[in-house]
């Protein structure tokens, strides 16, 4: 504990000489009360527990000269004000206030009840509430604030210390109301309070004053919440305080003392719930006065005043003996004297009104404007029915004469206006009289008031009693229609399209009137025929279905003056100016008009088309596209023309071209408008003639009288060195008609063997001569071409040397002669010389040799020279005859193409496995070969690929030609086909013969990585209740092999939901989109995507759910659509089908004035206003309640308080709800009709529907207020709509601001991440800088990727399904080249092994490859013996270095990186490599092994130089030395992507994200600026002004009605009144997302 001492100087003692020490101590105790006793204060009623606040003591010492110091502990003082407040309070109300910033104020209000005869509010000596003055007059009533007096409610504490000079009078919600509330006004003076602030509020340096506490607390942005059971709850603080105060008053106040108890009775005259028990008493003591039974009393504050004697007093409840209570009831017997009764019967009592001249005005009559009110004859009658002109008992002086005053009052929204006022006096011989009135023609509610007044003073009361009067309420409505005008029309107006003409009728005074009689409008317009369907009657008169037909000359339409006549009106004709546009398309007009059109093939035909309406006007409209389709031949063009703007155009297009037409052909042309189904198509017959243009070119060679045709690409053999003459040509058109060659055609003919052509020869059809080559190697290619605007033709042939022998394994003939030394032939041969001739050569086949003696030439002919089949090349032949010999060298070339062989292609006996959609492993290269498999170098031979239709190849199957080597490279194909075996075959065409190649078999395997469908799992038996949460959806992506695809980015999976409509099942643009949730620890697999806790729509209906997987930017895979029916949620409240207006009723005889509800349908809804409870049956109890339970409530017809209506099939019909005649109730008071549903099938109570109504005792006032009530309802609806609009706008603004903040945060985060990568983005010109950076980074990354790096050339095994990982050589990558070489060599025998997850998959591969492929299933590996990848190297013992190694030892497995399936790969290589260690060289390895074996087993050691020391210590020899890299034949581990490439990838990704974030920030900033600008537009300012004006008008009307203002009313009775409630938060969010 600590002590505080206060030392008072002598100056203070002198100034406070009259203040006792006790007052000072109480004052300090008041300041430090909560320092001493803690947050709850000094509660005497609670037990004192040891706590942190009981250890604080404050002592005050007072020193006076010559006296012993007085020391007092403040804890011992028990009469400070806070202790008195705490211990005299009966109940407390705790609250908390949040001001702007971090300021928090906690407050407490305490109630000090009135007990028996006095207030218990503690008195403060500084603020005495009772001032005693002996001179007070008993008759003088002093109005004060009773208990609290003029003291403020709240004292203010700062961090537990009182700030004495600052107090708060009250708050708006706890101040005494201007009108009587739930509790009496004196209860507001029985409360005290304290405010406790935190240190966010400033106080003065002497801690005597707060700087701005009250200003902050009374700021409009301060939020008050109530504290219940230590929990902060948001609710309407004013309502909660009023209810708490009312409850305190009823529980704790004891004001009236009931004495002389008589007994307990029941009172059958009251409603059943209030009939008993009632305790009766004979006396009460009230405010110091005693009232007893039999005592004469007069009431006050009642209208009228009552005089009588007390009979008894009533107190509700079961009481016995004397008791205190806050109120009760008294029974009074009325009394009246005899003299009073006599005078009473002679006083004026009523008026007698007659209408001598007719035109009587009836009560509540509705009269047309201008209808006269007849003359009035009036008599004043007393109680006996006698006429009188003056008051009884007076002299004949004029001061007591009676006059009658007539007033006609117009009731309007701006107030009552007196339009007629007359006073009539009695004429002696004639009664009171008023003349006829004919000047009442304004619309509205009127009152004709007759009032008896006194002569001269015009007073309408006498002796405190009102003089007789009579008021006749009537209304003036519009008269019968006399003229008319037109309302707003809805253009455009089109020919043949019905339109409506709104008509507004007026009476003779210009008031809007209604048409009631039948009338037949007459229409006239020059050049138009017009008719209509009907004319509606009532307030909104419309001439419906007006149709105009006639010419309008152009698409822009024509102006017409439409004369409308309505017979029967005074002004029966009006002119309406309209612009009539052409109508919708009805007919298509096509020119030429002939049904059969003749055109030549290869020409286009133009059609003139016109779109006409039903009046033959050319019309136009959007999307007016005219199509012409030609039928009768394939590949015909389609003509399209857009007539949207003009309605007419030329319809043409490409030329009509039919192939191979030899004679006339008939086509059909169908011209139509696809968008206009009502327009019949036009068909034309087209006779297509063969074209007269050049279509074919032929070349002939004339030999004698015979012309031999040289076909295109023919080979012509001719004598070497000779000249080909007599070449002619002919040209034909499509009809095979020969075309005469003209000069124009001759100029278009070209040949390639001579630059100059004789034009005269061309006109005769002759071609230039061709010089035949003389060399064997030379070959002449001759081409004749013709080209014009329509066709390009050519015909070519090749001229070969005729003496050239075709020696490729063919027979060779030779002529042998004998010459002298000068080359002169010697006739030395004879038939007998043949035997001396010898022929020899390597590979010569002599079986076909034939020698013949040629006598005429003295030579020997040798035929049948043939070589044994072999490779092409040079062959030498030796001819010997006797002693003479000669040599000849022959070039042996390959024979003619006879076969097609595949180059570098796998074995054809087996099917080649390929995954669907993937490329073949090798390009398809074919080679032409002769029959002995020698390559045939024949170029320009066409190669084609034959396959089935269901086998698709990419690139598409194109024709190829062989090159100079006789080869054709068809490229690498991507294969698309159904699962299974497929075949394709390569074929060649040579000399019109087909050479078939081998058949290629392909085994198409499904792609395990290609998604083909989405699998959706969910609880299909679940019910979907509006506003609840959907069941969990589990999504998996299924590949072609029916396996689940893993490693998919969850951002690519989305869920969309929309409400089904008639427009189709495709998701609309505003469909709600959801993202998948994060995977939980207890989820089954990470390859599934979960959609959890997704909100079900709040509106009942049929919805569609579909899931989408974005495969790439262009392709999206979607699931099957899930149709769900959203059902209503649990029944919660009773609501009307249509919100009725607020009734205003009175208790008069007229049923119409007493009708509360005529027809009202009530339904049960859930929290989201969906109809529900169709199967519920019960009743609806209807009662009337008031704001104050003590008031008399009106009764229903039949003097009952409760009515019951059946509730069947989810609804109840409330009909004819009428008040009882002369029903009790307080005038001008608001009551509430409570419709309470009672449904036995439901275990809980539903929220009742409450309808407020206004009750009046005066029918006149009721009619006035009914109009005000109607106006109030309209204003309320308008205000709700305005507030909803502003709330939605404000919420949208808040959401956009949140988006801006999030976008700024995201941009800043990405900017900081870029800075960590040494990338700075300037604040200006950001986007160009980002784009330039991205471009440079992407280019740098591409350059790195293009750089050559080590790769494994071993073909990988095709992954038929997800159970195949691939070959070991492809599972890992190694960065270091030397390590990759030695590890690849070390695992050389395993590199080709295929790893599978299951033994079944391994067995399937074994069977497919007939056992040639080695496989390794992972499920057959014993994993307990696998090495621990985290184990340290063996030269570490217990975490310490045993010896210092050399050569940088490292586990070989640590050098591996795995692109995929890391866990499985670690299992594979853990088994294969074990603890194998790699070092720099052999010396380092030997040193390492020598040291390791001293402590443990040494595993296999590899060196980066390529040496190996086995685990048994053996090294050396070829089997332990790795060959060079090139000797491994590509069977090495590939190198990973360079690290710099990965870094660049991260930087590119960050830059792309930052670019997106900058764009997003700019977009949301633009949205925010646009929204702020829109909120400050004149239109929005005008709407805000309108809302303020309407709220002001509503407040004035509520004050006139005497209703509780809408903002401060009792929420428990008010909240169901609105039929257009502000949507809940979630609904507003959904609305905002759709608008955006």
XYZ file of C-alpha atoms in Angstrom, residues 60-530:
471
model
C -4.869 12.896 4.607
C -3.047 14.740 7.361
C -4.144 18.183 8.546
C -1.623 20.243 10.471
C -2.622 23.159 12.631
C -0.323 25.227 14.808
C -0.317 24.072 18.347
C -2.413 21.008 17.672
C -1.712 17.368 17.087
C -1.941 16.491 13.338
C -5.164 14.799 12.331
C -4.695 11.766 10.062
C -7.698 10.219 8.342
C -7.747 7.231 5.961
C -10.145 7.954 3.089
C -11.235 4.294 3.090
C -12.922 4.873 6.437
C -15.263 7.604 5.110
C -18.689 6.166 4.223
C -20.733 9.267 3.275
C -19.084 10.497 0.094
C -21.427 11.002 -2.881
C -20.272 8.007 -4.947
C -20.832 5.658 -2.003
C -24.321 7.148 -1.560
C -25.074 6.833 -5.282
C -23.948 3.200 -5.393
C -25.789 2.031 -2.288
C -29.100 3.867 -2.808
C -29.476 2.679 -6.411
C -32.010 -0.065 -7.103
C -30.747 -0.954 -10.593
C -28.114 0.172 -13.089
C -27.817 0.620 -16.870
C -24.288 0.119 -18.254
C -23.188 1.357 -21.685
C -20.122 2.174 -23.704
C -19.428 5.017 -26.172
C -16.921 4.815 -29.035
C -15.768 8.173 -30.366
C -13.653 8.842 -33.443
C -10.156 7.495 -33.039
C -9.414 5.190 -30.119
C -11.441 7.056 -27.493
C -13.650 4.803 -25.346
C -16.009 5.968 -22.599
C -17.707 3.498 -20.257
C -20.801 4.746 -18.488
C -23.293 3.665 -15.850
C -26.732 5.080 -15.000
C -28.252 4.233 -11.599
C -31.941 4.415 -10.655
C -32.952 5.794 -7.242
C -36.644 4.902 -6.739
C -39.396 6.812 -4.950
C -40.159 4.813 -1.783
C -43.375 5.316 0.103
C -43.290 9.027 0.844
C -39.971 10.371 -0.369
C -37.314 10.236 -3.040
C -34.239 8.116 -2.328
C -31.941 10.174 -4.545
C -29.024 11.183 -2.237
C -28.719 14.865 -1.413
C -25.495 16.703 -2.190
C -24.530 19.533 0.138
C -23.081 21.411 -2.821
C -26.362 21.106 -4.742
C -29.246 21.094 -2.247
C -32.442 19.932 -3.959
C -34.882 21.042 -1.236
C -34.893 24.652 -0.171
C -36.974 25.232 2.913
C -38.753 28.565 3.041
C -41.220 29.247 5.789
C -42.918 31.960 3.729
C -43.983 29.512 1.005
C -47.635 29.809 0.162
C -49.473 26.490 0.179
C -51.403 27.559 -2.893
C -48.257 28.229 -4.856
C -47.039 25.205 -6.838
C -43.302 25.240 -7.399
C -42.125 23.273 -10.416
C -38.702 21.712 -9.800
C -36.829 18.635 -10.856
C -37.748 16.724 -7.704
C -35.093 14.116 -6.836
C -32.004 15.228 -8.749
C -32.910 18.880 -8.854
C -30.800 20.910 -11.235
C -27.741 18.694 -10.965
C -26.306 17.137 -14.181
C -26.693 13.397 -14.593
C -23.086 12.389 -15.259
C -19.902 12.982 -13.305
C -16.752 12.387 -15.378
C -13.743 10.270 -14.343
C -10.395 10.155 -16.153
C -8.466 6.912 -15.588
C -10.471 6.390 -12.400
C -10.003 9.927 -11.033
C -12.828 12.450 -10.828
C -12.439 15.544 -13.026
C -14.523 17.790 -10.811
C -15.136 20.792 -13.093
C -16.506 18.762 -16.012
C -19.957 17.154 -15.971
C -22.394 16.113 -18.692
C -26.007 17.213 -18.332
C -27.469 14.343 -20.380
C -27.566 12.661 -23.770
C -30.384 12.800 -26.302
C -31.412 9.255 -25.527
C -31.654 9.680 -21.748
C -33.032 13.236 -21.603
C -36.699 13.763 -20.569
C -38.881 13.449 -23.708
C -41.052 16.287 -24.959
C -44.070 13.953 -25.019
C -45.008 11.335 -22.489
C -43.011 8.166 -23.062
C -43.062 4.686 -21.616
C -42.205 5.960 -18.110
C -43.512 9.066 -16.260
C -41.507 12.240 -16.648
C -40.447 12.274 -12.966
C -38.582 8.991 -13.461
C -35.982 10.841 -15.544
C -35.080 12.875 -12.431
C -34.372 9.744 -10.382
C -31.221 8.733 -12.260
C -27.561 9.467 -11.559
C -24.585 8.480 -13.655
C -20.832 8.332 -14.088
C -18.588 8.364 -17.166
C -15.175 6.640 -17.162
C -12.769 7.589 -20.007
C -9.496 6.145 -21.130
C -6.360 8.233 -21.650
C -7.277 9.201 -25.207
C -9.102 12.273 -23.880
C -7.186 15.410 -22.918
C -7.523 17.014 -19.497
C -6.076 20.258 -18.179
C -2.728 20.214 -16.428
C -4.370 20.601 -12.998
C -6.729 17.702 -13.857
C -9.801 19.778 -13.087
C -11.332 20.001 -16.545
C -11.728 17.845 -19.664
C -10.740 19.706 -22.839
C -13.336 18.345 -25.310
C -15.111 15.359 -23.743
C -18.685 16.557 -24.121
C -18.149 17.720 -27.722
C -16.815 14.317 -28.723
C -19.547 12.416 -26.889
C -22.316 14.440 -28.520
C -20.802 14.177 -31.983
C -23.127 12.483 -34.459
C -20.514 9.811 -35.263
C -20.268 8.624 -31.638
C -21.555 5.058 -31.296
C -23.374 4.004 -28.098
C -23.703 0.317 -27.184
C -25.217 -1.379 -24.163
C -23.258 -3.706 -21.834
C -25.205 -6.792 -20.758
C -23.546 -9.436 -18.573
C -20.181 -7.930 -19.439
C -20.814 -8.315 -23.196
C -21.044 -5.359 -25.562
C -24.219 -5.484 -27.655
C -25.229 -3.223 -30.519
C -28.848 -2.126 -30.270
C -30.931 1.025 -30.257
C -29.753 2.697 -27.090
C -32.761 5.035 -26.753
C -35.236 2.161 -26.918
C -33.235 0.033 -24.487
C -32.963 2.920 -21.998
C -36.695 3.722 -22.184
C -37.609 0.063 -21.544
C -35.124 -0.133 -18.642
C -36.496 3.042 -17.083
C -40.089 1.791 -17.452
C -39.112 -1.507 -15.849
C -37.415 0.299 -12.919
C -40.470 2.442 -12.383
C -42.792 -0.557 -12.258
C -40.512 -2.669 -10.067
C -39.057 -0.243 -7.563
C -41.214 2.954 -7.274
C -43.816 2.948 -4.510
C -45.831 6.239 -4.763
C -49.442 5.648 -3.708
C -50.435 3.984 -0.408
C -53.619 1.910 -0.623
C -55.359 1.525 2.810
C -58.576 0.091 4.293
C -58.459 -3.190 2.354
C -61.930 -4.569 1.454
C -61.313 -7.756 -0.511
C -60.543 -9.399 -3.857
C -63.086 -9.193 -6.709
C -63.290 -9.830 -10.450
C -64.502 -7.241 -12.964
C -66.441 -8.859 -15.860
C -66.770 -5.517 -17.665
C -63.082 -5.610 -18.594
C -61.282 -7.782 -21.193
C -60.765 -11.383 -20.158
C -57.049 -10.934 -19.451
C -57.669 -7.991 -17.065
C -60.838 -9.171 -15.243
C -59.055 -10.278 -12.111
C -57.839 -10.409 -9.475
C -58.564 -6.829 -8.319
C -57.944 -5.740 -4.714
C -60.478 -3.113 -3.449
C -59.699 -0.368 -0.951
C -61.681 2.416 0.705
C -58.889 5.002 0.934
C -55.558 6.042 -0.553
C -52.788 8.380 0.496
C -51.363 10.304 -2.460
C -48.841 13.117 -2.384
C -49.543 13.764 1.286
C -53.317 13.892 0.799
C -55.862 11.253 1.860
C -58.861 10.368 -0.347
C -61.651 8.182 1.108
C -64.817 6.536 -0.147
C -67.847 8.943 -0.136
C -65.680 12.037 -0.569
C -66.893 14.537 -3.230
C -64.265 15.170 -5.907
C -63.812 16.903 -9.245
C -61.521 15.501 -11.951
C -58.856 17.547 -13.654
C -57.193 17.081 -16.986
C -60.256 15.224 -18.344
C -62.616 16.301 -21.084
C -65.367 16.773 -19.980
C -64.832 17.366 -16.258
C -66.577 14.914 -13.927
C -68.209 15.692 -10.540
C -69.094 12.926 -8.118
C -68.341 10.943 -4.981
C -65.723 8.218 -4.547
C -67.154 4.677 -4.439
C -64.005 2.541 -4.111
C -60.392 2.161 -5.283
C -59.034 -0.738 -7.400
C -55.508 -2.161 -7.493
C -54.745 -4.954 -9.954
C -53.200 -8.038 -8.382
C -53.635 -10.384 -5.463
C -52.921 -8.081 -2.500
C -53.798 -8.287 1.185
C -53.778 -5.269 3.473
C -52.018 -1.971 2.971
C -49.690 -1.772 0.029
C -47.713 0.812 -1.995
C -48.085 0.956 -5.756
C -47.429 3.309 -8.662
C -51.090 3.615 -9.693
C -54.556 2.103 -9.788
C -58.199 2.949 -10.640
C -61.044 4.795 -8.873
C -64.841 4.382 -9.222
C -66.829 7.700 -9.045
C -70.618 8.152 -8.794
C -71.746 11.164 -10.907
C -74.000 13.837 -9.255
C -76.026 16.789 -10.651
C -78.352 19.364 -8.930
C -82.038 20.074 -9.791
C -81.423 23.724 -10.768
C -78.750 22.687 -13.130
C -81.157 20.247 -14.754
C -83.811 22.972 -15.443
C -81.356 25.382 -17.004
C -79.818 22.488 -18.883
C -83.045 21.776 -20.812
C -83.523 25.464 -21.890
C -80.058 25.969 -23.324
C -79.448 25.724 -27.122
C -78.947 22.079 -27.967
C -78.905 21.485 -31.715
C -79.567 22.954 -35.164
C -82.336 22.033 -37.606
C -81.257 22.465 -41.234
C -83.600 22.213 -44.255
C -83.134 22.884 -47.986
C -86.314 24.645 -49.248
C -85.094 25.123 -52.845
C -83.465 21.713 -53.281
C -79.760 20.976 -54.052
C -79.388 19.456 -50.593
C -75.850 18.820 -49.364
C -75.596 15.373 -47.798
C -72.902 14.383 -45.270
C -69.765 12.946 -46.851
C -71.219 13.587 -50.300
C -68.891 13.661 -53.272
C -70.059 16.364 -55.704
C -68.802 17.267 -59.175
C -67.056 20.610 -59.418
C -69.470 23.508 -60.018
C -72.509 21.753 -58.508
C -74.476 24.434 -56.545
C -75.345 24.117 -52.841
C -79.005 25.022 -52.296
C -80.386 27.728 -49.988
C -80.347 26.774 -46.277
C -83.154 27.322 -43.687
C -81.887 26.957 -40.125
C -83.627 26.734 -36.696
C -81.904 26.712 -33.267
C -83.569 24.103 -30.958
C -83.226 23.431 -27.228
C -83.423 20.091 -25.434
C -87.236 20.201 -25.646
C -87.142 20.734 -29.403
C -88.383 24.349 -29.200
C -87.041 26.988 -31.581
C -85.201 29.873 -29.961
C -83.440 33.073 -31.023
C -81.821 34.164 -27.729
C -80.500 32.716 -24.528
C -82.997 31.936 -21.739
C -83.357 34.028 -18.610
C -82.070 37.277 -20.101
C -83.610 40.594 -20.894
C -84.555 41.764 -24.333
C -81.141 43.272 -24.802
C -79.252 42.353 -27.937
C -76.267 41.051 -26.046
C -77.819 37.572 -25.639
C -79.210 37.251 -29.149
C -78.106 34.207 -31.087
C -76.698 34.354 -34.631
C -75.815 31.589 -37.039
C -72.481 31.704 -38.820
C -71.880 29.735 -42.054
C -68.379 28.881 -43.199
C -67.188 26.750 -46.097
C -63.637 25.550 -45.396
C -61.305 23.935 -47.951
C -58.856 21.432 -46.459
C -55.501 21.287 -48.241
C -51.952 20.141 -47.501
C -50.919 23.719 -46.775
C -53.695 24.128 -44.216
C -57.371 24.973 -44.003
C -58.631 27.842 -46.154
C -61.901 29.657 -45.534
C -63.495 30.376 -48.916
C -67.068 31.397 -47.855
C -68.154 33.122 -44.615
C -71.637 34.564 -43.843
C -73.558 35.421 -40.653
C -77.348 35.324 -40.521
C -79.641 36.736 -37.840
C -83.232 35.817 -37.102
C -85.675 38.015 -39.021
C -88.567 37.678 -36.660
C -90.958 36.457 -39.311
C -88.420 34.363 -41.113
C -85.849 31.966 -39.729
C -82.116 31.977 -40.246
C -81.461 31.824 -44.022
C -78.485 31.489 -46.407
C -78.623 31.874 -50.202
C -77.573 29.346 -52.821
C -73.768 28.934 -53.376
C -72.465 28.197 -56.889
C -68.779 29.119 -56.751
C -67.335 25.877 -55.307
C -65.287 24.254 -58.067
C -61.840 23.582 -56.611
C -61.122 19.902 -55.973
C -60.612 18.734 -52.424
C -62.264 18.041 -49.098
C -64.631 20.668 -47.701
C -66.530 21.298 -44.515
C -69.727 23.394 -44.417
C -69.863 24.535 -40.820
C -72.903 26.110 -39.146
C -72.100 27.635 -35.752
C -74.359 29.394 -33.268
C -72.597 32.485 -31.923
C -73.485 35.238 -29.508
C -74.425 38.651 -30.844
C -71.641 41.268 -30.801
C -68.962 39.046 -29.202
C -69.301 36.242 -31.763
C -68.419 33.812 -28.954
C -69.246 30.161 -29.691
C -69.373 29.105 -26.021
C -71.583 30.059 -23.166
C -70.970 29.338 -19.509
C -68.141 26.980 -20.436
C -70.377 24.991 -22.751
C -70.039 25.051 -26.532
C -73.021 26.458 -28.476
C -74.683 24.161 -31.030
C -72.975 23.652 -34.329
C -73.260 21.422 -37.331
C -70.542 20.401 -39.732
C -71.222 18.733 -43.061
C -68.156 17.231 -44.669
C -68.221 16.862 -48.429
C -65.769 16.490 -51.255
C -65.583 18.093 -54.657
C -64.379 15.865 -57.434
C -63.771 16.494 -61.087
C -66.729 16.987 -63.379
C -67.611 15.092 -66.489
C -65.038 15.341 -69.316
C -65.442 18.312 -71.639
C -62.086 18.359 -73.453
C -58.986 16.234 -73.815
C -55.268 16.271 -74.501
C -52.605 13.711 -75.272
C -50.167 12.198 -72.791
C -46.579 11.172 -73.418
C -46.288 8.893 -76.423
C -43.781 6.077 -76.861
C -42.053 6.553 -80.254
C -40.964 5.377 -82.756
C -44.142 4.735 -84.724
C -43.925 2.213 -87.542
C -46.253 1.151 -90.303
C -48.430 -1.763 -89.243
C -47.072 -1.793 -85.650
C -49.781 -1.016 -83.051
C -49.080 1.850 -80.671
C -50.993 3.425 -77.806
C -52.166 7.012 -77.416
C -52.598 8.102 -73.773
C -55.529 10.499 -73.434
C -56.039 12.911 -70.538
C -59.575 14.305 -70.055
C -60.439 17.595 -68.354
C -63.689 19.023 -67.107
C -64.841 22.600 -67.799
C -62.616 23.918 -65.003
C -59.477 22.178 -66.238
C -59.455 19.388 -63.680
C -58.274 15.981 -64.740
C -61.363 13.880 -65.386
C -62.160 10.283 -66.253
C -63.986 8.765 -69.166
C -66.992 6.752 -68.051
C -69.253 6.584 -71.117
C -68.594 4.593 -74.274
C -66.985 6.624 -77.029
C -65.776 5.792 -80.534
C -62.607 7.723 -81.540
C -62.299 8.837 -85.155
C -58.844 9.053 -86.779
C -57.936 10.983 -89.913
C -54.563 11.422 -91.638
C -53.734 12.233 -95.239
C -52.627 9.116 -97.103
C -52.962 6.750 -94.159
C -55.498 4.117 -93.228
C -55.958 3.993 -89.458
